[in-house]
Short mmCIF file of C-alpha atoms in Angstrom, two decimals:
data_model
loop_
_atom_site.label_atom_id
_atom_site.label_comp_id
_atom_site.label_asym_id
_atom_site.label_seq_id
_atom_site.Cartn_x
_atom_site.Cartn_y
_atom_site.Cartn_z
CA MET M 1 -22.09 29.60 -15.89
CA SER M 2 -22.14 32.08 -13.19
CA ASP M 3 -24.91 34.30 -12.54
CA GLU M 4 -23.93 37.99 -11.56
CA ASN M 5 -26.49 37.86 -8.71
CA THR M 6 -24.87 34.87 -7.16
CA PRO M 7 -22.14 35.69 -4.49
CA SER M 8 -18.82 33.85 -5.14
CA ARG M 9 -17.28 32.22 -2.19
CA PRO M 10 -13.85 33.64 -1.22
CA VAL M 11 -11.05 31.43 -2.08
CA THR M 12 -9.12 30.49 1.16
CA ALA M 13 -5.94 28.39 1.25
CA ARG M 14 -7.84 25.55 2.69
CA SER M 15 -10.41 25.62 0.02
CA TRP M 16 -7.56 25.86 -2.71
CA LEU M 17 -5.77 22.92 -1.26
CA ARG M 18 -8.95 20.91 -1.11
CA GLU M 19 -9.60 21.65 -4.84
CA HIS M 20 -6.04 20.72 -5.63
CA SER M 21 -5.63 17.80 -3.47
CA GLU M 22 -3.87 15.87 -6.23
CA LEU M 23 -0.81 17.97 -5.54
CA GLY M 24 -0.21 15.73 -2.52
CA VAL M 25 0.33 12.89 -4.89
CA CYS M 26 2.74 15.06 -6.92
CA VAL M 27 4.65 15.91 -3.74
CA MET M 28 4.84 12.15 -2.91
CA LEU M 29 6.18 11.23 -6.49
CA LEU M 30 8.73 13.98 -6.19
CA VAL M 31 9.96 13.03 -2.75
CA LEU M 32 9.98 9.32 -4.06
CA GLY M 33 11.96 10.24 -7.03
CA VAL M 34 14.60 12.20 -4.95
CA LEU M 35 15.03 9.33 -2.66
CA VAL M 36 15.48 6.77 -5.49
CA LEU M 37 17.88 9.09 -7.25
CA THR M 38 19.82 9.81 -4.32
CA ASP M 39 20.07 6.09 -3.34
CA ALA M 40 21.22 5.09 -6.89
CA LEU M 41 23.75 7.93 -7.23
CA THR M 42 25.31 7.17 -3.91
CA MET M 43 25.39 3.36 -4.47
CA SER M 44 28.99 1.92 -4.52
CA VAL M 45 29.70 0.25 -7.80
CA ASP M 46 32.25 -2.54 -8.23
CA ILE M 47 35.26 -1.13 -10.29
CA THR M 48 35.12 -4.37 -12.38
CA GLN M 49 31.80 -3.49 -13.84
CA ARG M 50 32.05 -3.69 -17.68
CA GLY M 51 29.89 -1.86 -20.15
CA PRO M 52 27.61 1.06 -20.00
CA VAL M 53 24.59 -0.63 -18.19
CA GLY M 54 25.42 -1.16 -14.49
CA PRO M 55 23.48 -1.41 -11.29
CA ARG M 56 22.59 2.39 -11.24
CA THR M 57 21.00 2.18 -14.46
CA VAL M 58 17.39 1.22 -13.79
CA PRO M 59 17.14 3.15 -10.44
CA VAL M 60 18.31 6.29 -12.27
CA VAL M 61 15.70 5.80 -15.02
CA VAL M 62 12.99 4.96 -12.57
CA GLY M 63 14.08 8.12 -10.41
CA ILE M 64 13.91 10.25 -13.35
CA GLY M 65 10.52 8.93 -14.55
CA LEU M 66 9.00 9.67 -10.98
CA LEU M 67 10.19 13.13 -11.22
CA ALA M 68 8.92 13.78 -14.67
CA VAL M 69 5.46 12.13 -13.85
CA ALA M 70 5.43 14.37 -10.72
CA VAL M 71 5.88 17.55 -12.64
CA LEU M 72 3.83 16.58 -15.38
CA LEU M 73 0.96 15.91 -13.01
CA ALA M 74 1.42 19.26 -11.00
CA VAL M 75 1.37 21.03 -14.22
CA ASP M 76 -1.91 19.30 -15.19
CA VAL M 77 -3.53 19.81 -11.81
CA LEU M 78 -2.59 23.52 -11.69
CA ARG M 79 -4.13 24.06 -15.24
CA GLY M 80 -7.30 22.64 -13.81
CA GLY M 81 -7.10 18.98 -14.41
CA ARG M 82 -8.85 16.84 -12.00
CA GLY M 83 -9.09 12.98 -11.34
CA GLU M 84 -12.31 11.30 -11.79
CA ALA M 85 -14.12 10.23 -8.50
CA GLU M 86 -14.22 6.46 -7.85
CA GLY M 87 -16.98 4.96 -9.72
CA GLY M 88 -16.98 1.53 -8.22
CA GLU M 89 -19.76 -0.79 -9.08
CA ASP M 90 -20.87 -1.81 -5.73
CA VAL M 91 -19.40 1.11 -3.68
CA ASP M 92 -21.61 3.73 -2.24
CA LEU M 93 -19.43 6.91 -2.10
CA ASP M 94 -21.91 8.70 0.04
CA GLU M 95 -21.50 6.21 3.06
CA PRO M 96 -18.71 7.01 5.56
CA ALA M 97 -15.65 4.74 5.95
CA ASP M 98 -16.03 1.61 8.02
CA TRP M 99 -13.49 2.51 10.78
CA ARG M 100 -14.19 -0.64 12.78
CA THR M 101 -13.08 -2.94 10.16
CA VAL M 102 -9.90 -0.67 9.31
CA ALA M 103 -9.17 -0.75 13.17
CA LEU M 104 -9.60 -4.61 13.31
CA LEU M 105 -7.42 -5.19 10.24
CA THR M 106 -4.76 -2.90 11.62
CA GLY M 107 -4.77 -4.75 14.88
CA VAL M 108 -4.50 -8.12 13.11
CA PHE M 109 -1.45 -6.89 11.10
CA LEU M 110 0.22 -5.31 14.19
CA ALA M 111 -0.38 -8.59 16.07
CA PHE M 112 1.15 -10.62 13.10
CA ALA M 113 4.30 -8.40 13.18
CA VAL M 114 4.67 -8.86 16.92
CA LEU M 115 3.95 -12.56 17.07
CA ILE M 116 5.74 -13.79 13.92
CA GLY M 117 9.12 -13.88 15.77
CA PRO M 118 8.00 -15.90 19.07
CA LEU M 119 5.25 -18.13 17.36
CA GLY M 120 6.57 -18.31 13.88
CA PHE M 121 5.00 -18.05 10.44
CA PRO M 122 2.61 -21.02 10.65
CA ILE M 123 0.82 -19.91 13.68
CA SER M 124 1.07 -16.17 13.53
CA GLY M 125 0.10 -16.57 9.72
CA ALA M 126 -2.93 -18.64 10.57
CA LEU M 127 -3.94 -15.76 13.09
CA LEU M 128 -3.52 -13.22 10.22
CA PHE M 129 -5.70 -15.14 7.71
CA TRP M 130 -8.32 -15.86 10.41
CA GLY M 131 -8.33 -12.31 11.92
CA SER M 132 -8.54 -10.86 8.45
CA ALA M 133 -11.48 -12.94 7.46
CA TYR M 134 -13.20 -12.11 10.68
CA ALA M 135 -12.54 -8.30 10.26
CA LEU M 136 -13.92 -8.52 6.77
CA GLY M 137 -17.23 -9.94 7.82
CA SER M 138 -16.87 -13.98 7.71
CA ARG M 139 -18.63 -15.44 10.74
CA HIS M 140 -18.01 -19.18 10.10
CA HIS M 141 -16.30 -19.94 13.37
CA ASP M 142 -16.07 -23.67 12.80
CA ARG M 143 -14.38 -23.56 9.28
CA ASP M 144 -12.43 -20.32 9.24
CA PRO M 145 -9.72 -21.28 11.61
CA LEU M 146 -9.23 -24.58 9.70
CA ILE M 147 -8.89 -22.76 6.31
CA ALA M 148 -6.49 -20.15 7.90
CA ALA M 149 -4.33 -22.76 9.32
CA GLY M 150 -4.21 -24.81 6.10
CA LEU M 151 -3.45 -21.59 4.07
CA SER M 152 -0.89 -20.62 6.43
CA LEU M 153 0.83 -24.14 6.53
CA MET M 154 0.81 -24.15 2.59
CA THR M 155 2.16 -20.68 2.34
CA TYR M 156 5.00 -21.64 4.94
CA PHE M 157 5.74 -24.82 2.92
CA VAL M 158 5.79 -23.05 -0.40
CA PHE M 159 8.05 -20.12 0.58
CA ASP M 160 10.32 -22.14 2.91
CA ASN M 161 10.64 -25.27 1.03
CA LEU M 162 9.88 -24.78 -2.65
CA LEU M 163 11.01 -20.99 -3.06
CA GLY M 164 13.96 -21.12 -0.59
CA VAL M 165 12.81 -18.16 1.37
CA PRO M 166 13.33 -18.97 4.94
CA LEU M 167 10.35 -18.26 7.20
CA PRO M 168 10.52 -18.56 11.10
CA GLY M 169 9.03 -21.65 12.09
CA GLY M 170 8.66 -20.90 15.84
CA PRO M 171 7.80 -23.81 18.12
CA LEU M 172 6.66 -25.86 15.17
CA MET M 173 10.25 -25.74 13.67
CA GLY M 174 11.16 -29.27 14.45
CA VAL M 175 7.79 -30.63 13.44
CA LEU M 176 7.59 -29.04 10.07
#
């Protein structure tokens, strides 16, 4: 209900975009759908393929689905539909983001990506698990490195030996 005495704020491009921020998701879905369709339709298919269902079928269906969802979401947003704000149980939406934790986690993931080649998964994975626990607030300096090392070794063993997914062993390759 608007009061005739209340001055209305002019609609600027910035305020309109802020009110329709879900259109960013529509654009992302549209671009992703086009990429999936382009990749699926330019895929080389073996001539010996039999039957109507081939390797292009699922990507084409997914690409068309992404485009349809993008269009339907855009229509909904332009008609005034809005997503509900996050209503987490233990999340205070009025508090600012914890950029220190985000920076620490980003540093840990980047260090893992750089170190996995020379140090191998067991060592760099242990640093990843320990660094993530530290960034998220764990301060048990005596047991966290041990848990991280055990978790990393167990993950390496499961992927490398049981699942057949080769992970770099690094200097521990001969030992493990």
